[in-house]
Coordinates of N, CA and C and ligand atoms in Angstrom, one line a residue:
M1 N 57.4 -43.1 82.6 CA 57.0 -42.3 83.8 C 57.1 -43.1 85.1
N2 N 57.9 -42.7 86.0 CA 58.0 -43.4 87.3 C 57.4 -42.6 88.4
F3 N 56.4 -43.2 89.0 CA 55.7 -42.5 90.2 C 56.3 -43.1 91.5
H4 N 56.8 -42.2 92.4 CA 57.2 -42.7 93.7 C 56.3 -42.0 94.7
V5 N 55.7 -42.8 95.6 CA 54.7 -42.3 96.5 C 55.2 -42.5 98.0
M6 N 55.3 -41.4 98.7 CA 55.7 -41.5 100.1 C 54.3 -41.6 100.9
T7 N 54.1 -42.6 101.6 CA 52.8 -42.9 102.2 C 52.8 -43.7 103.4
L8 N 51.8 -43.6 104.3 CA 51.7 -44.6 105.4 C 50.9 -45.8 105.0
F9 N 50.3 -45.8 103.8 CA 49.4 -46.9 103.3 C 49.8 -47.3 101.9
P10 N 51.0 -47.9 101.7 CA 51.4 -48.3 100.4 C 50.5 -49.3 99.7
E11 N 49.8 -50.1 100.5 CA 49.0 -51.1 99.8 C 47.8 -50.4 99.1
M12 N 47.4 -49.3 99.7 CA 46.3 -48.5 99.0 C 46.7 -48.1 97.6
I13 N 47.9 -47.6 97.5 CA 48.4 -47.1 96.2 C 48.6 -48.3 95.3
E14 N 49.3 -49.3 95.8 CA 49.6 -50.5 94.9 C 48.3 -51.2 94.4
N15 N 47.4 -51.4 95.3 CA 46.1 -52.1 94.9 C 45.4 -51.3 93.9
A16 N 45.2 -50.0 94.1 CA 44.4 -49.2 93.2 C 45.1 -49.1 91.8
M17 N 46.4 -49.0 91.8 CA 47.1 -48.8 90.5 C 47.2 -50.1 89.7
A18 N 47.1 -51.2 90.4 CA 47.3 -52.5 89.8 C 46.2 -53.0 88.8
V19 N 45.1 -52.2 88.8 CA 43.9 -52.7 88.0 C 43.7 -51.8 86.7
S20 N 42.9 -52.4 85.8 CA 42.5 -51.7 84.6 C 43.6 -51.1 83.8
I21 N 43.4 -49.9 83.3 CA 44.4 -49.3 82.4 C 45.8 -49.1 83.0
T22 N 45.8 -48.6 84.3 CA 47.1 -48.3 84.9 C 47.8 -49.7 85.2
G23 N 47.0 -50.7 85.5 CA 47.6 -52.0 85.8 C 48.3 -52.5 84.5
R24 N 47.6 -52.3 83.4 CA 48.2 -52.8 82.1 C 49.4 -52.0 81.8
A25 N 49.4 -50.7 82.1 CA 50.5 -49.8 81.8 C 51.7 -50.2 82.7
I26 N 51.5 -50.6 83.9 CA 52.6 -51.1 84.7 C 53.2 -52.3 84.1
K27 N 52.3 -53.3 83.7 CA 52.8 -54.5 83.1 C 53.6 -54.3 81.9
S28 N 53.1 -53.3 81.0 CA 53.8 -53.1 79.8 C 55.1 -52.2 79.9
G29 N 55.3 -51.7 81.1 CA 56.5 -50.9 81.4 C 56.3 -49.4 81.0
C30 N 55.1 -48.9 80.6 CA 54.9 -47.5 80.3 C 55.0 -46.7 81.6
I31 N 54.6 -47.2 82.7 CA 54.7 -46.5 84.0 C 55.2 -47.5 85.0
S32 N 55.8 -46.9 86.1 CA 56.1 -47.8 87.3 C 55.6 -47.0 88.5
V33 N 55.2 -47.8 89.5 CA 54.7 -47.3 90.8 C 55.5 -47.8 91.9
N34 N 56.2 -46.9 92.6 CA 57.0 -47.3 93.8 C 56.4 -46.7 95.0
A35 N 55.6 -47.5 95.7 CA 55.0 -46.9 97.0 C 55.9 -47.2 98.2
V36 N 56.3 -46.2 98.8 CA 57.3 -46.3 99.9 C 56.7 -46.0 101.2
N37 N 56.8 -46.9 102.2 CA 56.2 -46.7 103.5 C 57.0 -45.8 104.4
I38 N 56.5 -44.6 104.7 CA 57.2 -43.7 105.6 C 57.5 -44.3 106.9
R39 N 56.6 -45.2 107.4 CA 56.8 -45.8 108.7 C 58.2 -46.6 108.7
D40 N 58.6 -47.1 107.6 CA 59.9 -47.9 107.5 C 61.1 -47.0 107.9
Y41 N 60.9 -45.7 107.9 CA 62.0 -44.8 108.2 C 61.9 -44.2 109.6
A42 N 60.9 -44.7 110.4 CA 60.8 -44.3 111.8 C 62.0 -44.8 112.6
Q43 N 62.4 -44.2 113.6 CA 63.6 -44.6 114.4 C 63.2 -44.9 115.8
N44 N 62.1 -45.5 116.0 CA 61.7 -45.8 117.4 C 61.1 -47.2 117.4
K45 N 60.9 -47.8 118.6 CA 60.6 -49.2 118.8 C 59.2 -49.5 118.1
H46 N 58.3 -48.6 118.2 CA 56.9 -48.9 117.7 C 56.7 -48.3 116.3
N47 N 57.7 -47.9 115.6 CA 57.6 -47.3 114.3 C 56.6 -46.1 114.2
R48 N 56.6 -45.3 115.3 CA 55.7 -44.2 115.3 C 56.2 -43.0 114.4
V49 N 55.3 -42.4 113.7 CA 55.8 -41.3 112.8 C 55.0 -40.0 113.1
D50 N 54.1 -40.1 114.1 CA 53.3 -38.9 114.4 C 53.5 -38.5 115.9
D51 N 53.2 -37.2 116.2 CA 53.3 -36.7 117.5 C 52.3 -35.6 117.7
Y52 N 52.1 -35.1 119.0 CA 51.2 -34.1 119.3 C 51.7 -32.7 118.7
P53 N 50.7 -31.9 118.3 CA 51.1 -30.6 117.7 C 51.6 -29.6 118.8
Y54 N 52.7 -28.9 118.5 CA 53.1 -27.8 119.4 C 52.0 -26.8 119.5
G55 N 51.7 -26.3 120.6 CA 50.7 -25.3 120.8 C 49.3 -25.9 121.1
G56 N 49.3 -27.2 121.0 CA 48.0 -27.9 121.3 C 47.1 -28.0 120.1
G57 N 45.9 -28.3 120.3 CA 44.9 -28.4 119.2 C 44.7 -29.9 118.9
A58 N 43.7 -30.1 118.0 CA 43.2 -31.4 117.7 C 44.1 -32.2 116.9
G59 N 44.1 -33.5 117.0 CA 44.8 -34.4 116.1 C 46.3 -34.5 116.3
M60 N 46.9 -35.3 115.4 CA 48.4 -35.6 115.4 C 49.0 -35.0 114.2
V61 N 50.4 -34.8 114.2 CA 51.1 -34.3 113.1 C 52.2 -35.3 112.7
M62 N 52.4 -35.5 111.4 CA 53.5 -36.4 111.0 C 54.8 -35.7 111.2
Q63 N 55.8 -36.5 111.8 CA 57.1 -35.9 112.1 C 57.9 -35.7 110.9
A64 N 58.8 -34.7 111.0 CA 59.7 -34.3 109.9 C 60.7 -35.4 109.5
E65 N 61.4 -36.0 110.5 CA 62.5 -36.9 110.2 C 62.2 -38.1 109.4
P66 N 61.1 -38.9 109.8 CA 60.9 -40.1 108.9 C 60.5 -39.7 107.5
V67 N 59.8 -38.6 107.3 CA 59.5 -38.1 105.9 C 60.8 -37.8 105.2
Y68 N 61.7 -37.1 105.9 CA 62.9 -36.7 105.2 C 63.8 -37.8 104.9
R69 N 63.9 -38.8 105.8 CA 64.7 -40.0 105.5 C 64.1 -40.8 104.3
C70 N 62.8 -40.9 104.3 CA 62.1 -41.6 103.2 C 62.4 -40.9 101.8
Y71 N 62.3 -39.6 101.8 CA 62.6 -38.8 100.6 C 64.1 -39.0 100.2
E72 N 65.0 -38.9 101.2 CA 66.4 -39.1 100.8 C 66.7 -40.4 100.2
D73 N 66.1 -41.5 100.7 CA 66.3 -42.8 100.2 C 65.8 -42.9 98.8
I74 N 64.6 -42.3 98.5 CA 64.1 -42.3 97.1 C 65.0 -41.6 96.2
I75 N 65.5 -40.4 96.5 CA 66.3 -39.7 95.6 C 67.7 -40.3 95.4
E76 N 68.2 -40.9 96.5 CA 69.5 -41.6 96.4 C 69.4 -42.8 95.4
K77 N 68.2 -43.5 95.4 CA 68.1 -44.6 94.5 C 67.7 -44.2 93.1
H78 N 66.9 -43.1 93.0 CA 66.2 -42.8 91.7 C 66.6 -41.5 91.1
G79 N 67.3 -40.7 91.8 CA 67.7 -39.3 91.4 C 66.6 -38.3 91.9
S80 N 66.9 -37.0 91.8 CA 66.0 -36.0 92.3 C 64.9 -35.8 91.3
A81 N 63.7 -35.3 91.9 CA 62.5 -35.1 91.0 C 61.7 -34.1 91.7
R82 N 60.6 -33.6 91.0 CA 59.7 -32.7 91.6 C 59.0 -33.5 92.8
V83 N 58.7 -32.8 93.9 CA 58.0 -33.5 95.0 C 56.7 -32.8 95.2
I84 N 55.6 -33.5 94.9 CA 54.3 -33.0 95.0 C 53.7 -33.3 96.3
C85 N 53.4 -32.3 97.1 CA 52.8 -32.6 98.4 C 51.3 -32.4 98.2
L86 N 50.5 -33.5 98.5 CA 49.1 -33.4 98.3 C 48.5 -32.7 99.5
S87 N 47.8 -31.6 99.3 CA 47.3 -30.7 100.4 C 46.1 -30.0 100.0
P88 N 45.1 -29.9 100.9 CA 43.9 -29.0 100.5 C 44.3 -27.6 100.3
Q89 N 45.5 -27.2 100.7 CA 46.0 -25.8 100.6 C 46.7 -25.6 99.3
G90 N 46.9 -26.6 98.5 CA 47.6 -26.4 97.2 C 46.8 -25.9 96.1
R91 N 47.5 -25.7 94.9 CA 46.9 -25.3 93.7 C 46.0 -26.4 93.2
V92 N 44.8 -26.0 92.8 CA 43.8 -27.1 92.4 C 44.2 -27.7 91.1
F93 N 44.2 -29.1 91.1 CA 44.7 -29.9 90.0 C 43.8 -29.7 88.8
S94 N 44.4 -29.7 87.6 CA 43.7 -29.6 86.4 C 44.3 -30.4 85.3
Q95 N 43.6 -30.5 84.2 CA 44.1 -31.3 83.0 C 45.4 -30.6 82.5
E96 N 45.4 -29.3 82.6 CA 46.6 -28.6 82.1 C 47.8 -28.9 83.0
M97 N 47.7 -29.0 84.3 CA 48.8 -29.4 85.2 C 49.2 -30.9 84.9
A98 N 48.2 -31.7 84.6 CA 48.5 -33.1 84.3 C 49.4 -33.2 83.1
Q99 N 49.0 -32.4 82.1 CA 49.8 -32.4 80.8 C 51.3 -32.0 81.1
E100 N 51.4 -31.1 82.0 CA 52.8 -30.6 82.3 C 53.6 -31.7 83.1
Y101 N 52.9 -32.3 84.1 CA 53.6 -33.4 84.9 C 53.9 -34.6 84.0
A102 N 53.1 -34.9 83.0 CA 53.3 -36.0 82.1 C 54.6 -36.0 81.4
G103 N 55.2 -34.8 81.3 CA 56.5 -34.6 80.6 C 57.7 -35.0 81.5
E104 N 57.4 -35.2 82.8 CA 58.5 -35.6 83.7 C 58.9 -37.0 83.6
E105 N 60.1 -37.4 84.0 CA 60.5 -38.8 84.0 C 60.1 -39.5 85.3
N106 N 60.4 -38.7 86.4 CA 60.1 -39.2 87.8 C 59.2 -38.2 88.5
L107 N 58.3 -38.6 89.3 CA 57.5 -37.7 90.1 C 57.4 -38.3 91.5
I108 N 57.6 -37.5 92.5 CA 57.5 -38.0 93.9 C 56.3 -37.4 94.5
F109 N 55.4 -38.2 95.1 CA 54.2 -37.7 95.8 C 54.4 -37.9 97.3
L110 N 54.0 -36.9 98.0 CA 54.0 -37.0 99.5 C 52.6 -36.9 100.0
C111 N 52.2 -38.0 100.6 CA 50.8 -38.1 101.1 C 50.8 -37.8 102.6
G112 N 50.0 -36.8 103.0 CA 49.9 -36.5 104.5 C 48.8 -37.3 105.1
H113 N 48.7 -37.3 106.4 CA 47.6 -38.0 107.1 C 47.4 -37.2 108.4
Y114 N 46.4 -37.5 109.2 CA 46.1 -36.9 110.4 C 45.9 -35.4 110.2
E115 N 46.6 -34.5 111.0 CA 46.4 -33.1 110.8 C 47.4 -32.5 109.7
G116 N 48.3 -33.3 109.2 CA 49.2 -32.9 108.2 C 50.6 -33.3 108.6
I117 N 51.6 -32.5 108.0 CA 53.0 -32.9 108.2 C 53.8 -31.7 108.7
D118 N 54.8 -31.9 109.6 CA 55.6 -30.9 110.2 C 56.1 -29.9 109.0
E119 N 55.8 -28.7 109.2 CA 56.1 -27.7 108.1 C 57.6 -27.6 107.7
R120 N 58.5 -27.9 108.7 CA 59.9 -27.8 108.4 C 60.4 -28.7 107.3
V121 N 59.9 -29.9 107.3 CA 60.3 -30.8 106.2 C 59.7 -30.5 104.9
L122 N 58.5 -29.9 104.9 CA 57.9 -29.5 103.7 C 58.7 -28.4 103.0
E123 N 59.2 -27.5 103.9 CA 60.0 -26.3 103.4 C 61.2 -26.9 102.7
E124 N 61.8 -28.0 103.2 CA 63.0 -28.5 102.6 C 62.9 -29.3 101.3
I125 N 61.8 -30.1 101.2 CA 61.7 -31.0 100.1 C 60.6 -30.8 99.0
V126 N 59.6 -30.0 99.4 CA 58.4 -29.9 98.5 C 58.7 -28.9 97.4
T127 N 58.4 -29.3 96.2 CA 58.5 -28.3 95.1 C 57.1 -27.8 94.7
D128 N 56.0 -28.6 94.8 CA 54.7 -28.3 94.4 C 53.7 -28.7 95.4
Y129 N 52.7 -27.9 95.7 CA 51.6 -28.2 96.6 C 50.3 -28.3 95.7
V130 N 49.7 -29.5 95.7 CA 48.5 -29.7 94.9 C 47.3 -30.2 95.6
S131 N 46.2 -29.6 95.4 CA 44.9 -30.0 96.0 C 44.0 -30.6 94.9
I132 N 43.1 -31.6 95.2 CA 42.2 -32.1 94.2 C 40.9 -31.4 94.3
G133 N 40.7 -30.5 95.2 CA 39.4 -29.7 95.3 C 39.2 -29.1 96.7
D134 N 38.3 -28.3 96.8 CA 38.0 -27.6 98.0 C 37.2 -28.4 99.0
Y135 N 37.8 -29.5 99.5 CA 37.2 -30.3 100.5 C 38.4 -31.0 101.2
V136 N 38.2 -31.6 102.4 CA 39.3 -32.2 103.1 C 39.1 -33.7 103.3
L137 N 40.1 -34.4 102.8 CA 40.0 -35.9 102.9 C 40.9 -36.3 104.1
T138 N 40.8 -37.6 104.5 CA 41.6 -38.1 105.6 C 43.1 -38.2 105.3
G139 N 43.4 -38.4 104.0 CA 44.8 -38.6 103.7 C 45.1 -38.2 102.3
G140 N 46.4 -38.2 101.9 CA 46.8 -37.8 100.5 C 46.8 -38.9 99.5
E141 N 46.4 -40.2 100.0 CA 46.5 -41.3 99.0 C 45.5 -41.2 97.9
L142 N 44.3 -40.9 98.2 CA 43.3 -40.8 97.1 C 43.6 -39.6 96.2
P143 N 44.0 -38.4 96.7 CA 44.5 -37.4 95.8 C 45.7 -37.8 94.9
A144 N 46.6 -38.5 95.5 CA 47.8 -39.0 94.7 C 47.3 -39.9 93.6
L145 N 46.4 -40.8 93.9 CA 45.8 -41.8 92.9 C 45.1 -41.0 91.8
V146 N 44.3 -40.0 92.2 CA 43.6 -39.2 91.2 C 44.6 -38.6 90.2
M147 N 45.7 -38.0 90.8 CA 46.7 -37.4 90.0 C 47.4 -38.4 89.1
M148 N 47.9 -39.5 89.7 CA 48.6 -40.5 88.9 C 47.8 -41.1 87.8
D149 N 46.5 -41.4 88.1 CA 45.6 -41.9 87.0 C 45.5 -40.9 85.8
T150 N 45.3 -39.6 86.2 CA 45.1 -38.6 85.2 C 46.4 -38.4 84.3
I151 N 47.6 -38.4 85.0 CA 48.8 -38.2 84.4 C 49.2 -39.4 83.5
A152 N 49.0 -40.6 84.1 CA 49.4 -41.8 83.4 C 48.7 -42.0 82.0
R153 N 47.4 -41.5 81.9 CA 46.7 -41.7 80.6 C 47.3 -40.7 79.6
L154 N 48.1 -39.8 80.0 CA 48.7 -38.9 79.0 C 50.1 -39.4 78.6
V155 N 50.6 -40.4 79.2 CA 51.9 -41.0 78.9 C 51.8 -41.8 77.6
P156 N 52.7 -41.6 76.6 CA 52.5 -42.3 75.4 C 52.5 -43.8 75.6
G157 N 51.6 -44.5 75.0 CA 51.5 -46.0 75.1 C 50.5 -46.5 76.1
V158 N 50.1 -45.6 77.0 CA 49.2 -46.1 78.1 C 47.8 -46.3 77.6
L159 N 47.3 -45.4 76.7 CA 45.9 -45.6 76.2 C 46.1 -46.3 74.8
N160 N 45.2 -47.3 74.6 CA 45.2 -48.0 73.3 C 45.1 -47.0 72.1
N161 N 44.2 -46.0 72.3 CA 43.9 -45.1 71.3 C 44.2 -43.7 71.8
A162 N 45.4 -43.2 71.3 CA 45.9 -41.9 71.8 C 45.0 -40.8 71.5
V163 N 44.2 -41.0 70.4 CA 43.3 -39.9 70.0 C 42.3 -39.6 71.0
S164 N 41.9 -40.6 71.8 CA 40.8 -40.3 72.8 C 41.3 -39.3 73.8
A165 N 42.5 -39.2 74.2 CA 43.0 -38.2 75.1 C 43.0 -36.8 74.5
Q166 N 43.1 -36.8 73.2 CA 43.1 -35.5 72.5 C 41.7 -34.9 72.3
T167 N 40.7 -35.7 72.3 CA 39.3 -35.2 72.1 C 38.5 -35.2 73.4
E168 N 39.1 -35.6 74.5 CA 38.3 -35.6 75.7 C 38.1 -34.3 76.3
S169 N 37.2 -34.3 77.3 CA 36.9 -33.0 78.1 C 38.2 -32.4 78.5
F170 N 38.2 -31.0 78.4 CA 39.3 -30.1 78.8 C 40.4 -30.1 77.8
A171 N 40.5 -31.1 76.9 CA 41.7 -31.1 76.0 C 41.7 -29.9 75.2
E172 N 40.6 -29.4 74.7 CA 40.6 -28.1 73.9 C 39.8 -27.0 74.6
G173 N 39.7 -27.2 76.0 CA 39.0 -26.2 76.8 C 37.5 -26.4 76.8
L174 N 37.1 -27.5 76.2 CA 35.6 -27.7 76.1 C 35.3 -29.1 76.7
L175 N 34.1 -29.4 77.1 CA 33.7 -30.7 77.5 C 33.4 -31.6 76.3
E176 N 33.5 -32.9 76.5 CA 33.4 -33.8 75.3 C 31.9 -33.9 74.9
Y177 N 31.7 -34.2 73.7 CA 30.3 -34.4 73.2 C 29.7 -35.7 73.8
P178 N 28.4 -35.9 73.7 CA 27.8 -37.1 74.2 C 28.2 -38.4 73.4
Q179 N 28.2 -39.5 74.1 CA 28.6 -40.8 73.4 C 27.5 -41.7 73.4
Y180 N 27.4 -42.6 72.3 CA 26.4 -43.6 72.2 C 27.0 -44.9 71.7
T181 N 26.4 -46.0 72.1 CA 26.8 -47.3 71.5 C 25.5 -48.1 71.2
R182 N 25.7 -49.4 70.8 CA 24.6 -50.2 70.4 C 23.7 -50.5 71.6
P183 N 22.4 -50.6 71.4 CA 21.6 -50.7 70.2 C 21.3 -49.3 69.7
E184 N 20.8 -49.3 68.4 CA 20.6 -48.0 67.7 C 19.4 -47.3 68.4
E185 N 18.4 -48.1 68.9 CA 17.3 -47.5 69.7 C 17.2 -48.1 71.0
W186 N 17.0 -47.3 72.1 CA 16.9 -47.8 73.4 C 15.9 -47.0 74.2
H187 N 14.9 -47.6 74.8 CA 13.8 -46.9 75.5 C 13.2 -45.9 74.6
G188 N 13.0 -46.2 73.3 CA 12.4 -45.3 72.4 C 13.3 -44.1 71.9
K189 N 14.5 -44.1 72.4 CA 15.4 -43.0 72.1 C 16.4 -43.5 71.0
K190 N 16.4 -42.7 69.9 CA 17.3 -43.1 68.8 C 18.7 -42.4 68.9
V191 N 19.7 -43.1 68.4 CA 21.0 -42.5 68.3 C 20.9 -41.3 67.3
P192 N 21.5 -40.2 67.5 CA 21.4 -39.1 66.5 C 21.9 -39.6 65.1
A193 N 21.1 -39.3 64.1 CA 21.2 -39.8 62.7 C 22.6 -39.5 62.2
V194 N 23.2 -38.4 62.5 CA 24.5 -38.0 62.0 C 25.6 -39.1 62.3
L195 N 25.4 -39.7 63.5 CA 26.4 -40.7 63.9 C 26.4 -42.0 63.1
L196 N 25.3 -42.2 62.3 CA 25.2 -43.3 61.5 C 25.5 -43.0 60.0
S197 N 25.8 -41.7 59.8 CA 25.9 -41.2 58.4 C 27.2 -41.6 57.7
G198 N 28.3 -41.8 58.5 CA 29.6 -42.1 57.9 C 30.2 -40.9 57.3
N199 N 29.6 -39.7 57.4 CA 30.1 -38.5 56.7 C 31.0 -37.8 57.7
H200 N 32.3 -37.9 57.5 CA 33.3 -37.4 58.5 C 33.2 -35.9 58.7
K201 N 32.9 -35.2 57.7 CA 32.9 -33.7 57.8 C 31.7 -33.4 58.7
L202 N 30.5 -34.0 58.4 CA 29.3 -33.7 59.2 C 29.5 -34.1 60.7
L203 N 30.2 -35.3 60.8 CA 30.5 -35.8 62.2 C 31.3 -34.9 63.0
A204 N 32.4 -34.4 62.4 CA 33.3 -33.4 63.1 C 32.6 -32.2 63.5
E205 N 31.7 -31.7 62.6 CA 30.9 -30.5 62.9 C 30.0 -30.8 64.1
W206 N 29.3 -31.9 64.0 CA 28.4 -32.3 65.1 C 29.1 -32.4 66.5
Y207 N 30.3 -33.1 66.5 CA 31.0 -33.3 67.7 C 31.4 -31.9 68.3
R208 N 31.8 -31.0 67.5 CA 32.3 -29.7 67.9 C 31.1 -28.9 68.5
E209 N 30.0 -29.0 67.7 CA 28.8 -28.2 68.2 C 28.3 -28.7 69.5
Q210 N 28.2 -30.1 69.6 CA 27.8 -30.7 70.9 C 28.7 -30.3 72.1
S211 N 30.0 -30.3 71.8 CA 31.0 -29.9 72.8 C 30.7 -28.5 73.3
V212 N 30.5 -27.6 72.3 CA 30.2 -26.2 72.7 C 28.9 -26.1 73.6
L213 N 27.9 -26.8 73.1 CA 26.6 -26.8 73.8 C 26.7 -27.4 75.2
R214 N 27.4 -28.5 75.3 CA 27.6 -29.1 76.7 C 28.3 -28.2 77.6
T215 N 29.3 -27.5 77.1 CA 30.2 -26.6 77.9 C 29.3 -25.4 78.3
V216 N 28.5 -24.9 77.4 CA 27.7 -23.7 77.8 C 26.7 -24.1 78.9
K217 N 26.2 -25.3 78.7 CA 25.2 -25.8 79.7 C 25.8 -26.1 81.0
N218 N 26.9 -26.9 81.0 CA 27.4 -27.4 82.3 C 28.5 -26.6 82.9
R219 N 29.4 -26.0 82.1 CA 30.6 -25.3 82.6 C 30.8 -24.1 81.8
P220 N 29.9 -23.1 81.9 CA 30.1 -21.9 81.1 C 31.4 -21.1 81.5
D221 N 31.9 -21.4 82.7 CA 33.1 -20.7 83.1 C 34.3 -21.1 82.2
L222 N 34.2 -22.3 81.6 CA 35.3 -22.7 80.7 C 35.4 -21.9 79.4
L223 N 34.3 -21.4 79.0 CA 34.2 -20.8 77.7 C 35.1 -19.5 77.5
Q224 N 35.4 -18.9 78.7 CA 36.3 -17.7 78.6 C 37.6 -18.0 78.0
K225 N 38.1 -19.3 78.2 CA 39.4 -19.6 77.7 C 39.4 -20.4 76.4
A226 N 38.2 -21.0 76.1 CA 38.1 -21.8 74.9 C 38.1 -20.9 73.6
K227 N 38.8 -21.4 72.6 CA 38.8 -20.6 71.3 C 37.6 -21.0 70.5
L228 N 36.6 -20.1 70.5 CA 35.4 -20.4 69.7 C 35.4 -19.6 68.4
T229 N 34.8 -20.1 67.4 CA 34.7 -19.4 66.1 C 33.5 -18.4 66.3
E230 N 33.3 -17.5 65.4 CA 32.2 -16.6 65.5 C 30.8 -17.3 65.6
K231 N 30.8 -18.4 64.7 CA 29.5 -19.2 64.6 C 29.3 -19.9 65.9
E232 N 30.3 -20.4 66.5 CA 30.2 -21.1 67.8 C 29.8 -20.2 68.9
C233 N 30.3 -19.0 68.9 CA 29.9 -18.0 69.9 C 28.4 -17.7 69.8
Q234 N 28.0 -17.6 68.6 CA 26.6 -17.3 68.3 C 25.7 -18.5 68.8
L235 N 26.2 -19.7 68.6 CA 25.5 -20.9 69.1 C 25.3 -20.8 70.6
A236 N 26.4 -20.5 71.2 CA 26.5 -20.4 72.7 C 25.5 -19.3 73.2
E237 N 25.6 -18.1 72.5 CA 24.7 -17.0 72.9 C 23.2 -17.4 72.8
E238 N 22.9 -18.1 71.7 CA 21.5 -18.5 71.4 C 21.1 -19.4 72.6
F239 N 21.9 -20.3 72.9 CA 21.6 -21.3 74.0 C 21.3 -20.5 75.3
L240 N 22.2 -19.6 75.6 CA 22.1 -18.9 76.9 C 20.8 -18.0 76.9
Q241 N 20.5 -17.4 75.7 CA 19.3 -16.6 75.7 C 18.1 -17.4 75.9
K242 N 18.0 -18.6 75.2 CA 16.9 -19.5 75.3 C 16.7 -20.0 76.7
N243 N 17.8 -20.2 77.4 CA 17.7 -20.8 78.7 C 17.8 -19.8 79.8
G244 N 17.6 -18.5 79.5 CA 17.5 -17.5 80.5 C 18.8 -17.1 81.2
N245 N 20.0 -17.4 80.6 CA 21.2 -17.1 81.3 C 21.7 -15.7 80.7
R246 N 22.7 -15.2 81.4 CA 23.3 -13.9 81.0 C 24.3 -14.3 79.8
G247 N 24.6 -13.3 79.0 CA 25.5 -13.5 77.9 C 26.9 -13.9 78.3
L248 N 27.7 -14.3 77.3 CA 29.1 -14.8 77.6 C 30.0 -13.7 78.0
Ligands
SAM301 N1 44.9 -29.9 108.6 C1 44.9 -29.8 107.2 C2 44.3 -28.5 106.7 O1 43.3 -28.1 107.4 O2 44.7 -28.0 105.7 C3 44.2 -31.0 106.6 C4 44.8 -32.3 106.8 S1 44.0 -33.7 106.0 C5 42.9 -34.2 107.3 C6 45.2 -34.9 105.9 C7 45.9 -35.1 104.6 O3 45.0 -35.4 103.6 C8 46.7 -33.8 104.1 O4 47.9 -33.7 104.7 C9 46.7 -34.1 102.6 O5 47.9 -34.9 102.3 C10 45.5 -34.9 102.4 N2 44.4 -34.1 101.8 C11 43.2 -33.8 102.4 N3 42.4 -33.1 101.6 C12 43.1 -32.9 100.4 C13 42.8 -32.3 99.2 N4 41.6 -31.7 98.9 N5 43.7 -32.4 98.2 C14 44.9 -33.0 98.4 N6 45.2 -33.6 99.5 C15 44.3 -33.6 100.5

């Protein structure tokens, strides 16, 4: 998977991606990160890439031409690819979308700044508009990093243990069960006995039950799409009744 990022702050992308799991994935060649500075495509003495908005109003707007020239350079060198514009006005990012993007060979991210980017270049090059949530950040770099981190861990070879991505929150429409590590007792609290039993059948049942309970408690909205057995539906209903919530 090759990530190409059009940005005014390439060092922000490079520094964040160079550490931990993504850093190892870059070193091993599972992913690559090509942060391209839009400013390098400005055609004026001071490398300015923004200007005042037509019609007035607060802030500055990124100009179409440097963004377009940057995009053209990327596709000339690496071939065309989906162009994801990070925007609070886009579709809200999800694990399901990450799964879909993980199947691509190249992805291009376009990070806005200031008040945003001239609409005309967006119309010409953007294929997807993606938001990371209903709030406004100063730039698209953090949203691009959030997306790349999420997508990268779904690329084969990036995680040491591929099973962990399959059992994690959202993988099956549920939140993950609680996790414990040594010591066996901490602040008087014992690790649930089933985790020490070594009985795989019991463990699998406990994981699933805990996932259902976590989801009912923290994100009941997810349950509408999750495939629950009759017994699990009953478990969820019992939890909701006990805790004074409405039925599923
Ligand atoms: N004026 C824009 C609006 O009201 O929709 C907001 C511009 S914001 C200050 C600057 C840039 O940050 C955007 O162009 C986008 O790239 C990025 N950004 C801000 N919030 C975001 C979010 N929730 N998800 C994705 N990108 C975001």
